Short mmCIF file of C-alpha atoms in Angstrom, two decimals:
data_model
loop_
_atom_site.label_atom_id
_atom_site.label_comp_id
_atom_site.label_asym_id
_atom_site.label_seq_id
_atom_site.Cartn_x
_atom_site.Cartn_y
_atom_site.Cartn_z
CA UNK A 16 2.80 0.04 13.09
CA UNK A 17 0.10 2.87 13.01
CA UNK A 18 -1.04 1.62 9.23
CA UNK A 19 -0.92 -1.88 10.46
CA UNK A 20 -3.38 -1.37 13.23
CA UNK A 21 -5.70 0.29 11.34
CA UNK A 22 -5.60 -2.58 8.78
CA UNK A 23 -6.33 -4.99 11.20
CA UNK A 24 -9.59 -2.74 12.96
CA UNK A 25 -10.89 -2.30 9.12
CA UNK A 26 -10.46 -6.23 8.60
CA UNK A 27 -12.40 -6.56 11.90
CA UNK A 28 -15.24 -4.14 11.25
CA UNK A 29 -15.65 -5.41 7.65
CA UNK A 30 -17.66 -8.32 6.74
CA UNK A 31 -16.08 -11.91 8.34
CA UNK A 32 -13.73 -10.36 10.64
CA UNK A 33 -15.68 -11.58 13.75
CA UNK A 34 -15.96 -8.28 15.80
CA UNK A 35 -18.80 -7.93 17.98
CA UNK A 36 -18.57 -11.98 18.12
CA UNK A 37 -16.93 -11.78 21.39
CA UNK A 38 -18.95 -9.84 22.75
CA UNK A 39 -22.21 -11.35 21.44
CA UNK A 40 -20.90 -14.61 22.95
CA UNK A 41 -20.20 -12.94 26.63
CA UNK A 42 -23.79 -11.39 26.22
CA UNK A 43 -25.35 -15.02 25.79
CA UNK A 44 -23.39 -16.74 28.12
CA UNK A 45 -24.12 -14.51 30.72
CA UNK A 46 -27.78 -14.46 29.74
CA UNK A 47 -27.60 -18.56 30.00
CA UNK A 48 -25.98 -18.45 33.67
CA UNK A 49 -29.76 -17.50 36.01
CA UNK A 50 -31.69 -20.11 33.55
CA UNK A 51 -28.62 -22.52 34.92
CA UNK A 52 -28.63 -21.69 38.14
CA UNK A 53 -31.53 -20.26 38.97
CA UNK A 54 -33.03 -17.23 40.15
CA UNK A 55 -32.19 -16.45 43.63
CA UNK A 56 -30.72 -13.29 43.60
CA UNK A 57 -28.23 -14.19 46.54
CA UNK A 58 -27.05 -16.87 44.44
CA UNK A 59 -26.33 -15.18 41.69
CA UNK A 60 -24.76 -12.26 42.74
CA UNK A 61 -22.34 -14.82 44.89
CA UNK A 62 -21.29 -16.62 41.71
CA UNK A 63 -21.52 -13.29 39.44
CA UNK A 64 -17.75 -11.82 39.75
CA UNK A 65 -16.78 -15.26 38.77
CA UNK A 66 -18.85 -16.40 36.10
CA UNK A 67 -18.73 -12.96 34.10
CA UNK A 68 -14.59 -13.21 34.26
CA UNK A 69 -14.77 -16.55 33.08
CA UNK A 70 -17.50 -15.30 30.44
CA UNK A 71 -14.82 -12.34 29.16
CA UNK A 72 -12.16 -15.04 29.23
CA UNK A 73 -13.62 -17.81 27.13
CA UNK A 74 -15.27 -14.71 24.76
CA UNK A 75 -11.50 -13.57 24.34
CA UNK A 76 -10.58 -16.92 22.82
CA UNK A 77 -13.00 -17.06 20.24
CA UNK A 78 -11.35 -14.90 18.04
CA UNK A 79 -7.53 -15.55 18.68
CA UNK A 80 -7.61 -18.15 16.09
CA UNK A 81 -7.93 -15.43 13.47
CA UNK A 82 -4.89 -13.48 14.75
CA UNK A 83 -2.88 -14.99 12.07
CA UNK A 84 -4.19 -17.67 10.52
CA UNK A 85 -5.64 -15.57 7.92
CA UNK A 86 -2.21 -13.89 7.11
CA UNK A 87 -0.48 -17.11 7.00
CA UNK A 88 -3.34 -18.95 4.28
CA UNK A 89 -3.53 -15.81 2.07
CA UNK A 90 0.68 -15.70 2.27
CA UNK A 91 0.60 -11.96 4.16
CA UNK A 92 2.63 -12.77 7.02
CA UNK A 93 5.58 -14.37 4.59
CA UNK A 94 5.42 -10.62 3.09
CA UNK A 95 5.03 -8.81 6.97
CA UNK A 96 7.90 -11.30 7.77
CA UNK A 97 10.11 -9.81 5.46
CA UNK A 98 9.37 -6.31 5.38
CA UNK A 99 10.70 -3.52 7.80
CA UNK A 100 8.49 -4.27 10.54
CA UNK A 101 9.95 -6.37 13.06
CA UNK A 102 7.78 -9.56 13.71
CA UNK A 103 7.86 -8.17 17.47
CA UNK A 104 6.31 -4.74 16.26
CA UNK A 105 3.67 -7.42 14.12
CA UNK A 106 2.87 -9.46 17.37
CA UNK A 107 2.18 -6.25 19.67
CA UNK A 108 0.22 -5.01 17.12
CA UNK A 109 -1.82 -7.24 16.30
CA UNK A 110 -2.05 -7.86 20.27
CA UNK A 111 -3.57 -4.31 20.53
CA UNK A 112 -5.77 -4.70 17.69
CA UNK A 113 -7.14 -7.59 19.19
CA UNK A 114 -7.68 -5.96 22.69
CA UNK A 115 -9.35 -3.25 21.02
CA UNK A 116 -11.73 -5.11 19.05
CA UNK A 117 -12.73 -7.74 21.79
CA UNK A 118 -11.17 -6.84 25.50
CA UNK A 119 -12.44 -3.29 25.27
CA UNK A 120 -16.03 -3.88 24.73
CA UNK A 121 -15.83 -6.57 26.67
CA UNK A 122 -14.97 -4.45 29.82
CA UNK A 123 -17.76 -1.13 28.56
CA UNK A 124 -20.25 -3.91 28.18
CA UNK A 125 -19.45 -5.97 31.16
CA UNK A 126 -20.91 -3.84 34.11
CA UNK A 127 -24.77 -3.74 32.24
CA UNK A 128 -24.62 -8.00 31.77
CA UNK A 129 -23.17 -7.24 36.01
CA UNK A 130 -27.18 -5.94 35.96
CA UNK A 131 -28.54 -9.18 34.69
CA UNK A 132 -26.07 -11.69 37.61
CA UNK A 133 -27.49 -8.96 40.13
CA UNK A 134 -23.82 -7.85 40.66
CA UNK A 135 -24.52 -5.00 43.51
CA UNK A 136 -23.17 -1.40 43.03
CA UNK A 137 -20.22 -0.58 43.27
CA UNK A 138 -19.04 -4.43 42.12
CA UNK A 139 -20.17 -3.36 38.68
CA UNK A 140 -17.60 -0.61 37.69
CA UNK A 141 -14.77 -2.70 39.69
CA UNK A 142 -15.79 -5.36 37.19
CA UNK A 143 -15.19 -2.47 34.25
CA UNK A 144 -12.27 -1.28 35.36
CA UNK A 145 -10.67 -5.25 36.39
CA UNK A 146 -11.64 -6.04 32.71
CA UNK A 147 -10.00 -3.21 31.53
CA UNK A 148 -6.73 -3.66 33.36
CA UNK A 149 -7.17 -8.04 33.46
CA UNK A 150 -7.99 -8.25 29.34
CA UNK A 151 -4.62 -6.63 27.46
CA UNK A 152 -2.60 -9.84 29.20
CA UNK A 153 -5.54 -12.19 27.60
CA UNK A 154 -4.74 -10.56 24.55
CA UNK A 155 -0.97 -11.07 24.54
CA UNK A 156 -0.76 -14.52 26.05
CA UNK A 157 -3.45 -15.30 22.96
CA UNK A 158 -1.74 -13.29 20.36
CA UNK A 159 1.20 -15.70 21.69
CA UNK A 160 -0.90 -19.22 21.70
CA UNK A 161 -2.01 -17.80 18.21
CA UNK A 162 1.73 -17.50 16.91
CA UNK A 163 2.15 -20.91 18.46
CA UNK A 164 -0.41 -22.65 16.43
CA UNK A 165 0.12 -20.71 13.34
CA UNK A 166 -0.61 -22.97 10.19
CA UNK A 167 -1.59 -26.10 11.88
CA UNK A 168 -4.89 -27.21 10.52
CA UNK A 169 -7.51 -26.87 13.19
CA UNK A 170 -4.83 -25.15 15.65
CA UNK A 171 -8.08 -23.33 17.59
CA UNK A 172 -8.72 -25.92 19.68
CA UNK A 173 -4.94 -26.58 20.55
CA UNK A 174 -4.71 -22.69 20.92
CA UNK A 175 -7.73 -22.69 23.84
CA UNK A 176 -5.66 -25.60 25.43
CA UNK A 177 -2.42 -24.05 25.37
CA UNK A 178 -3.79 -20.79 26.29
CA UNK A 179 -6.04 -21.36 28.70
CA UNK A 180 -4.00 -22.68 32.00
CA UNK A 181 -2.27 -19.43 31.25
CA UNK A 182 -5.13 -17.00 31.96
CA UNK A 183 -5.09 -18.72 35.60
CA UNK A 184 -3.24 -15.65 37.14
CA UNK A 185 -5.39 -13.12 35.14
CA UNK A 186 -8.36 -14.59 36.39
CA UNK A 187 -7.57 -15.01 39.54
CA UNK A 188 -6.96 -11.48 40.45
CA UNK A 189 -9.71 -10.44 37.77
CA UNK A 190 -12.56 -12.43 39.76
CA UNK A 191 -10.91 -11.64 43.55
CA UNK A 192 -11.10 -7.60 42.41
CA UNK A 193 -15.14 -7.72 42.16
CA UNK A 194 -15.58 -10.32 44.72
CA UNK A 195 -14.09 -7.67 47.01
CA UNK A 196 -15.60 -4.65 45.94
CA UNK A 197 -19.05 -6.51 45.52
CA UNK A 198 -18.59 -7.61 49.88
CA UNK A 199 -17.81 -4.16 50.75
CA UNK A 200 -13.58 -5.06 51.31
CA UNK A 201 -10.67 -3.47 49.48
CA UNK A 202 -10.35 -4.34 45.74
CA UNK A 203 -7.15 -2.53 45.21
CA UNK A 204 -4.53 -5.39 46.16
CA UNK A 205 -5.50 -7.34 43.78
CA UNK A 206 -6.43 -4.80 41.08
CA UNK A 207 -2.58 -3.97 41.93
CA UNK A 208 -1.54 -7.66 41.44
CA UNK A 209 -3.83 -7.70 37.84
CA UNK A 210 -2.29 -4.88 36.58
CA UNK A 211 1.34 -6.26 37.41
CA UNK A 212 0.39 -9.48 35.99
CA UNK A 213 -0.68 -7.33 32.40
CA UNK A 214 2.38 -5.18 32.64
CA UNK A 215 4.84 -8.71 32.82
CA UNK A 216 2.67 -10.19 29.95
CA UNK A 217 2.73 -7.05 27.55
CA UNK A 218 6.36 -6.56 28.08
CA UNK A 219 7.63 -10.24 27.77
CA UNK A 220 4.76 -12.04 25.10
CA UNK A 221 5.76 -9.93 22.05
CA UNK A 222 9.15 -11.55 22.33
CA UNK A 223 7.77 -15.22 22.61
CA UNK A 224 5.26 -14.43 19.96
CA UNK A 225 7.81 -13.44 17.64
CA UNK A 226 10.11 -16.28 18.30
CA UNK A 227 7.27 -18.77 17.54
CA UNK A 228 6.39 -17.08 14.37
CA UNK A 229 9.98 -17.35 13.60
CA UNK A 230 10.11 -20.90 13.91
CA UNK A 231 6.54 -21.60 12.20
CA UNK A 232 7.92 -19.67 9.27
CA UNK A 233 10.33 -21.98 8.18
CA UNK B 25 25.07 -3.70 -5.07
CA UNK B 26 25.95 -7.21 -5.82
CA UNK B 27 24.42 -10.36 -4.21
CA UNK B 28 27.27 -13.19 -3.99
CA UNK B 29 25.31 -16.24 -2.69
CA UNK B 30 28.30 -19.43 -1.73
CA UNK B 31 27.78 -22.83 -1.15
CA UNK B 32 24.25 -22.37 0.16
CA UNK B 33 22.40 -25.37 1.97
CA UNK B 34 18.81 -25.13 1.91
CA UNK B 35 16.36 -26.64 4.09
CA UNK B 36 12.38 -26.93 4.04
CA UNK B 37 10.69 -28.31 6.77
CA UNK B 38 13.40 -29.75 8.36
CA UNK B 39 14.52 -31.72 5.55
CA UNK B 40 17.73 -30.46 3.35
CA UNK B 41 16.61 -29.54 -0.06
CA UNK B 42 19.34 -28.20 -1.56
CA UNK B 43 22.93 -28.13 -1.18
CA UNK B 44 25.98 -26.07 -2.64
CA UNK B 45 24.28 -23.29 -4.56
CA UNK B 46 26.67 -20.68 -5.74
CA UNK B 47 25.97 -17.53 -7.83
CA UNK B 48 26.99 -13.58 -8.16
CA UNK B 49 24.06 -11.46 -9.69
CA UNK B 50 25.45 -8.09 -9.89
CA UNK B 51 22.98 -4.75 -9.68
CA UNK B 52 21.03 -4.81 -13.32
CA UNK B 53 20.84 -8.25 -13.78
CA UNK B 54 18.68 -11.11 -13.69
CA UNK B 55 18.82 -14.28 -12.40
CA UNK B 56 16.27 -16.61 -13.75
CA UNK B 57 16.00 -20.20 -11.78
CA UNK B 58 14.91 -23.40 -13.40
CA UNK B 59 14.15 -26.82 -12.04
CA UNK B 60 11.65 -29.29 -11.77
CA UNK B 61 8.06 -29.00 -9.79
CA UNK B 62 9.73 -29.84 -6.51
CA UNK B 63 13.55 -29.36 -7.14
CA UNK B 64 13.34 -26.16 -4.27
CA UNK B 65 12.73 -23.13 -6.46
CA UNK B 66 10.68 -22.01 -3.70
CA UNK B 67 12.98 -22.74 -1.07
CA UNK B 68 15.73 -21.28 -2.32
CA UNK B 69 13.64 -18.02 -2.53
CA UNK B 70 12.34 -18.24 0.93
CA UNK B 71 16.14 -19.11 2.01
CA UNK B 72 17.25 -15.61 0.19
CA UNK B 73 14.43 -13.50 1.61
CA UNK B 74 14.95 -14.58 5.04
CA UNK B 75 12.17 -16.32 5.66
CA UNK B 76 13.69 -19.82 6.45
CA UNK B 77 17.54 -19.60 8.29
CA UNK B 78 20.06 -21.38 5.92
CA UNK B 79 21.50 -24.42 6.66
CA UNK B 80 25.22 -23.58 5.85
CA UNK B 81 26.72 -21.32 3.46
CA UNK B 82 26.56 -17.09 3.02
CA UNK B 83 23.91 -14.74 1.04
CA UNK B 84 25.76 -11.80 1.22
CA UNK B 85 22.81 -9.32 0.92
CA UNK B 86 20.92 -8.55 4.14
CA UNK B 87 17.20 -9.96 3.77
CA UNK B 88 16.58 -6.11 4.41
CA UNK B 89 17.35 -5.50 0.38
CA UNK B 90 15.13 -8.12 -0.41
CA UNK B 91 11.37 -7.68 -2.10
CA UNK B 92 9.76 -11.01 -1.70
CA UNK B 93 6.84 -12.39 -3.99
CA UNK B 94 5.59 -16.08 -3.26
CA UNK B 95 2.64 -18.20 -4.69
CA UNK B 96 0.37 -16.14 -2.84
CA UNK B 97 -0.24 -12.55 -3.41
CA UNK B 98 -0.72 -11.76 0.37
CA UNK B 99 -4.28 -10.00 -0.34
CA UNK B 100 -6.92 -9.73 2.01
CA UNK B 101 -10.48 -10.07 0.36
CA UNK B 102 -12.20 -7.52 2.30
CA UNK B 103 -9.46 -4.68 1.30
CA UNK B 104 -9.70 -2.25 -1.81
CA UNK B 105 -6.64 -2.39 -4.36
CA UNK B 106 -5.81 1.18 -2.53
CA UNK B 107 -5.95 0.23 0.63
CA UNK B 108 -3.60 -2.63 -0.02
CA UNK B 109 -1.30 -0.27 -1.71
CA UNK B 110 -1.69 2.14 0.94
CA UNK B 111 -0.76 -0.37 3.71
CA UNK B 112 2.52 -1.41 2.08
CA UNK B 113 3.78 2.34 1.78
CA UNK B 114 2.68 2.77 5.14
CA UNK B 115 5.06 -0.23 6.43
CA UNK B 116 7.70 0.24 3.82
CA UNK B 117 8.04 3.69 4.20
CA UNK B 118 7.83 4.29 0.48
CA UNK B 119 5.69 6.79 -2.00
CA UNK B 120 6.36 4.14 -5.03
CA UNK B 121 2.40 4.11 -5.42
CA UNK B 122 1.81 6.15 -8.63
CA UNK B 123 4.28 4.10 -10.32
CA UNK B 124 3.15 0.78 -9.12
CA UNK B 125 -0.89 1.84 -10.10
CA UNK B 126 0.84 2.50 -13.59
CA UNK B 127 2.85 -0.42 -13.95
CA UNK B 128 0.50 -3.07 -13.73
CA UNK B 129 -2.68 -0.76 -14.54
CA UNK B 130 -4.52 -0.64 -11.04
CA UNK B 131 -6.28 2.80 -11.75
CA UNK B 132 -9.49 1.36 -13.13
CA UNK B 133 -9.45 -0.90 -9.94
CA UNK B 134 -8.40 1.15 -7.32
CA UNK B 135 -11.45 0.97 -5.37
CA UNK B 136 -12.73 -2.54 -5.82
CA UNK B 137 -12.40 -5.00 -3.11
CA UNK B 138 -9.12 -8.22 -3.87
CA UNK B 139 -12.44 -10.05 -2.97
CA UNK B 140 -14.07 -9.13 -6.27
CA UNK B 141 -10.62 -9.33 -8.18
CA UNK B 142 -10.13 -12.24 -11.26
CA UNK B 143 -7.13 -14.41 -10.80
CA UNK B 144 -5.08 -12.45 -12.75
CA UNK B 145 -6.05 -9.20 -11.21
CA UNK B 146 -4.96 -10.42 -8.35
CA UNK B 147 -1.75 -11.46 -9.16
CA UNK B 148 -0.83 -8.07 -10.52
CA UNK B 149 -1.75 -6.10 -7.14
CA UNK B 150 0.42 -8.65 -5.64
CA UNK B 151 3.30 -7.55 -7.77
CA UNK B 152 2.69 -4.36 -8.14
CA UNK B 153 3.68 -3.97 -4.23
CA UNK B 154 7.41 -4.87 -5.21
CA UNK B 155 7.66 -1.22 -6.76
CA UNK B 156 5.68 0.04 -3.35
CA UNK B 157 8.27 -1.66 -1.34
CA UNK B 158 11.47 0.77 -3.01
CA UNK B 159 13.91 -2.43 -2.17
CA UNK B 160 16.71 -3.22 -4.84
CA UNK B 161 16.54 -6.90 -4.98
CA UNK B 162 13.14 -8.97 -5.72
CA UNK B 163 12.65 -12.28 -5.39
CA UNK B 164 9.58 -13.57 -8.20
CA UNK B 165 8.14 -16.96 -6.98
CA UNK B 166 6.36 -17.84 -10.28
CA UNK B 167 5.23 -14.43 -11.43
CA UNK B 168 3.33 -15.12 -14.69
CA UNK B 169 0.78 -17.81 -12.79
CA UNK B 170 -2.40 -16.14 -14.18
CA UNK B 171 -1.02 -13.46 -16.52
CA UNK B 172 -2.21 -13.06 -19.35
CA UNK B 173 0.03 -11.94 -22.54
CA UNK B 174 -0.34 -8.27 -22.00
CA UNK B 175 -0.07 -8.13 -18.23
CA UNK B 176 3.53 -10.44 -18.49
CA UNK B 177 4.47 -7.70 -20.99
CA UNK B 178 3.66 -5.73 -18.43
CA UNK B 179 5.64 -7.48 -15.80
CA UNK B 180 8.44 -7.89 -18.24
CA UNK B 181 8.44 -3.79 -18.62
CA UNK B 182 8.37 -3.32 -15.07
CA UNK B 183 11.22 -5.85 -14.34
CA UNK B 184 13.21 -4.42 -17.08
CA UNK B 185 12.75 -0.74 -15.48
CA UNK B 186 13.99 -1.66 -12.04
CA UNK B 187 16.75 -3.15 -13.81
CA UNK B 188 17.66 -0.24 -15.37
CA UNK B 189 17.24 1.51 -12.21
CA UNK B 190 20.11 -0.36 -10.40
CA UNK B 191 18.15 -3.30 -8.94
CA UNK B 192 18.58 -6.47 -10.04
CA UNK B 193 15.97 -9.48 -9.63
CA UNK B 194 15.95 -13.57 -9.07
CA UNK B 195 12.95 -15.42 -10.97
CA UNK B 196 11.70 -18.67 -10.83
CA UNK B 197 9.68 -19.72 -13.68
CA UNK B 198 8.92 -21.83 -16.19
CA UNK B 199 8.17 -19.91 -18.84
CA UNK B 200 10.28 -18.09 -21.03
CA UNK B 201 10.22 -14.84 -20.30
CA UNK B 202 11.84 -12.26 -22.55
CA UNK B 203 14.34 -10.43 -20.53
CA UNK B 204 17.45 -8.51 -21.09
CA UNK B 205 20.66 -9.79 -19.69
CA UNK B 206 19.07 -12.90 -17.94
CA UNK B 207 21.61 -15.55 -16.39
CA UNK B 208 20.18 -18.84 -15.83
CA UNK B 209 21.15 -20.81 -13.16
CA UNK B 210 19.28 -24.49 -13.42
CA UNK B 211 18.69 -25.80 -9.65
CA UNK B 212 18.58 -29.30 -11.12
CA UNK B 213 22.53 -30.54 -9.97
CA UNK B 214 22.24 -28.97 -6.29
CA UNK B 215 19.23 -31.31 -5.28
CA UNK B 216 20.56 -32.66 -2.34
CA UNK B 217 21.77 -36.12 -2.77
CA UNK B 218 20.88 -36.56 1.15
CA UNK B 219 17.31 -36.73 0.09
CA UNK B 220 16.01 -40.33 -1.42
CA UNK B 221 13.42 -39.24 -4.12
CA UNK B 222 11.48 -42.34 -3.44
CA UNK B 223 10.80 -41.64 0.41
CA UNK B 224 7.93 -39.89 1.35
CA UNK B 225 8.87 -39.32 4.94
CA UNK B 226 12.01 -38.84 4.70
CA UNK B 227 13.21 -40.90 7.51
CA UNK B 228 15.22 -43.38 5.59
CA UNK B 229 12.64 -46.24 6.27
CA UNK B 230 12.55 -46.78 2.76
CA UNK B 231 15.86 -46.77 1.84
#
């Protein structure tokens, strides 16, 4: 498990892996928001919570099509599949992996691009920590979409449609937690509700994931 | 430990492939499997290894024995010949490494990228992870595909030591390989009959 993770952050850092994409994606998107909208500050820092969880959300998916695919062209997952590692042990892991490389920068980076939507204060390190707590559950539900649409040719945009109505919860709370702390109320219910929302994702999603591998295996 | 497969029913994609295959291989022996392109050579290893649920009929060895080698080699480009060998240990739980770097003579490449890696090189880091895996039983999908003479000497050489050691192998190939004590079981009569040869879909629309 510990040698698998590590394969999977070297594949990331190395040339093609796609990490930094993510976040280079959330950086431009959030860039492209004020010369949308506009520049009234009041504006901006009304839609901000929102558009900058939606940002981290749609930067998420860019990379969950390379979850597996690659280990099921090059014939790697038929050789995870049958060694010791349970396929449950492969989909966590590769769920962390995946949080690592994209929902964790996502969430340092996230309260600097706050900066740019004229998020106020305090809003900006709710954001951090809503990211932080909100993006693991992205991960898992994606490592699960990803499992899903495992060797179907051009299964990314099929994975965003699958996975995407299922980030509804996680973005919901996500968005409410800085549009709380950002007006001065309590962000903690909801930050709560996130964080249960993660903890029910991580604990069932390696289970689905590894049925659905099971089945696209055959 | 002796692997006594009975009446097996294969199945690929939904559709039955093959249908009563029977056979004991006991520990030091080989089992060599002929048949046509597309008689199920590959299916029938995937079926053994696990990777695809049988459609009726026993294995008798837990997939957990079982060192699978397909058509690909499993190799990611961006990887060095030691990490990849480094990785499998890791997840198998084995120190095989040594041997496997001297079986299929990885030292000079230890440190290049599979990107960078010929065909053939390729092929023998992908086998030389059956010795890293430690399990008694492999299953060779078409070994030879890009071996030169030498390196399926090699292959033979290694085969025939983890014979010797107790373990016992199933190969499907084409090519005659020289090795000790091979049965050969031809695939060719279980072909299920279910299957007209003359419909691509399968459906019976054509029958």
């Amino acid at each position: 498990m510990r040698g698998l993770l590590l394969r999977e952050l070297v594949l990331a850092v190395r040339a093609g892996g796609g990490f930094g994409l993510g976040l280079a994606f959330f950086l431009i998107v959030t860039v492209l928001v004020p010369f949308g909208v506009g520049p009234e500050t009041e504006t901006l820092a009304l839609i901000a919570p929102g558009v900058l969880w939606v940002g981290a959300l749609l930067a998420c998916l860019l990379s969950l099509d390379r979850v597996f695919q690659p280990d099921w062209e090059d014939g790697s997952l038929d050789l995870l599949a049958t060694s010791p590692l349970p396929l449950e042990s492969l989909a966590a892991g590769k769920a962390l992996a995946h949080w690592l490389t994209t929902g964790l920068p996502l969430a340092v980076a996230a309260p600097v691009l706050g900066l740019i939507l004229n998020l106020s204060g305090p809003g900006g390190l709710w954001l951090m920590l809503s990211l932080a707590v909100g993006t693991p559950a992205l991960s898992a539900i994606g490592t699960f979409g990803a499992a899903l649409t495992v060797g179907l040719r051009r299964g990314g945009l099929l994975l965003s449609l699958l996975v995407l109505p299922l980030y509804v919860p996680t973005l919901l709370f996500g968005a409410l937690v800085v549009t709380r702390a950002a007006g001065g109320q309590d962000p903690v219910p909801p930050l709560v509700l996130l964080a249960g929302v993660t903890l029910a994702t991580l604990a069932a999603m390696p289970f689905a994931s590894a049925a659905a591998l099971r089945v696209n295996l055959r | 430990m002796q692997m006594t497969v009975t009446n097996l029913a294969c199945a690929r994609g939904g559709l039955q492939v093959l249908a009563g295959v029977s056979f004991t291989l006991a520990s030091g022996q080989v089992l060599v499997v002929r048949g046509s392109n597309g008689a199920g050579k590959t299916t029938l290893l995937r079926t053994l290894a696990g990777l695809t649920p049988p459609l009726s009929g026993g294995i008798g060895v837990l997939p957990e024995a079982i060192a699978y080698a397909g058509h690909a080699d499993g190799l990611k480009v961006q990887l060095t010949v030691a990490e990849h060998l480094r990785f499998w240990a890791g997840i198998f739980g084995t120190r095989g490494g040594q041997t496997a770097i001297d079986s299929f003579d990885l030292a000079g490449l230890l440190d290049r990228r599979a990107g960078t890696l010929s065909a053939g090189q390729r092929r023998r880091l992908g086998l030389a992870r059956l010795l890293v895996t430690g399990r008694p039983l492999w299953c060779l999908d078409e070994p030879t595909t890009s071996l030169d003479a030498a390196n399926t000497a090699r292959l033979i050489r290694a085969v025939t030591a983890h014979l010797k050691g107790g373990g016992s192998a199933i190969i499907a190939t084409h090519s005659n390989l020289d090795l000790p004590t091979g049965q050969i079981l031809d695939i060719t009569p279980f072909v299920a009959k279910s299957l007209p040869r003359d419909d691509p879909f399968g459906d019976g629309a054509f029958a």
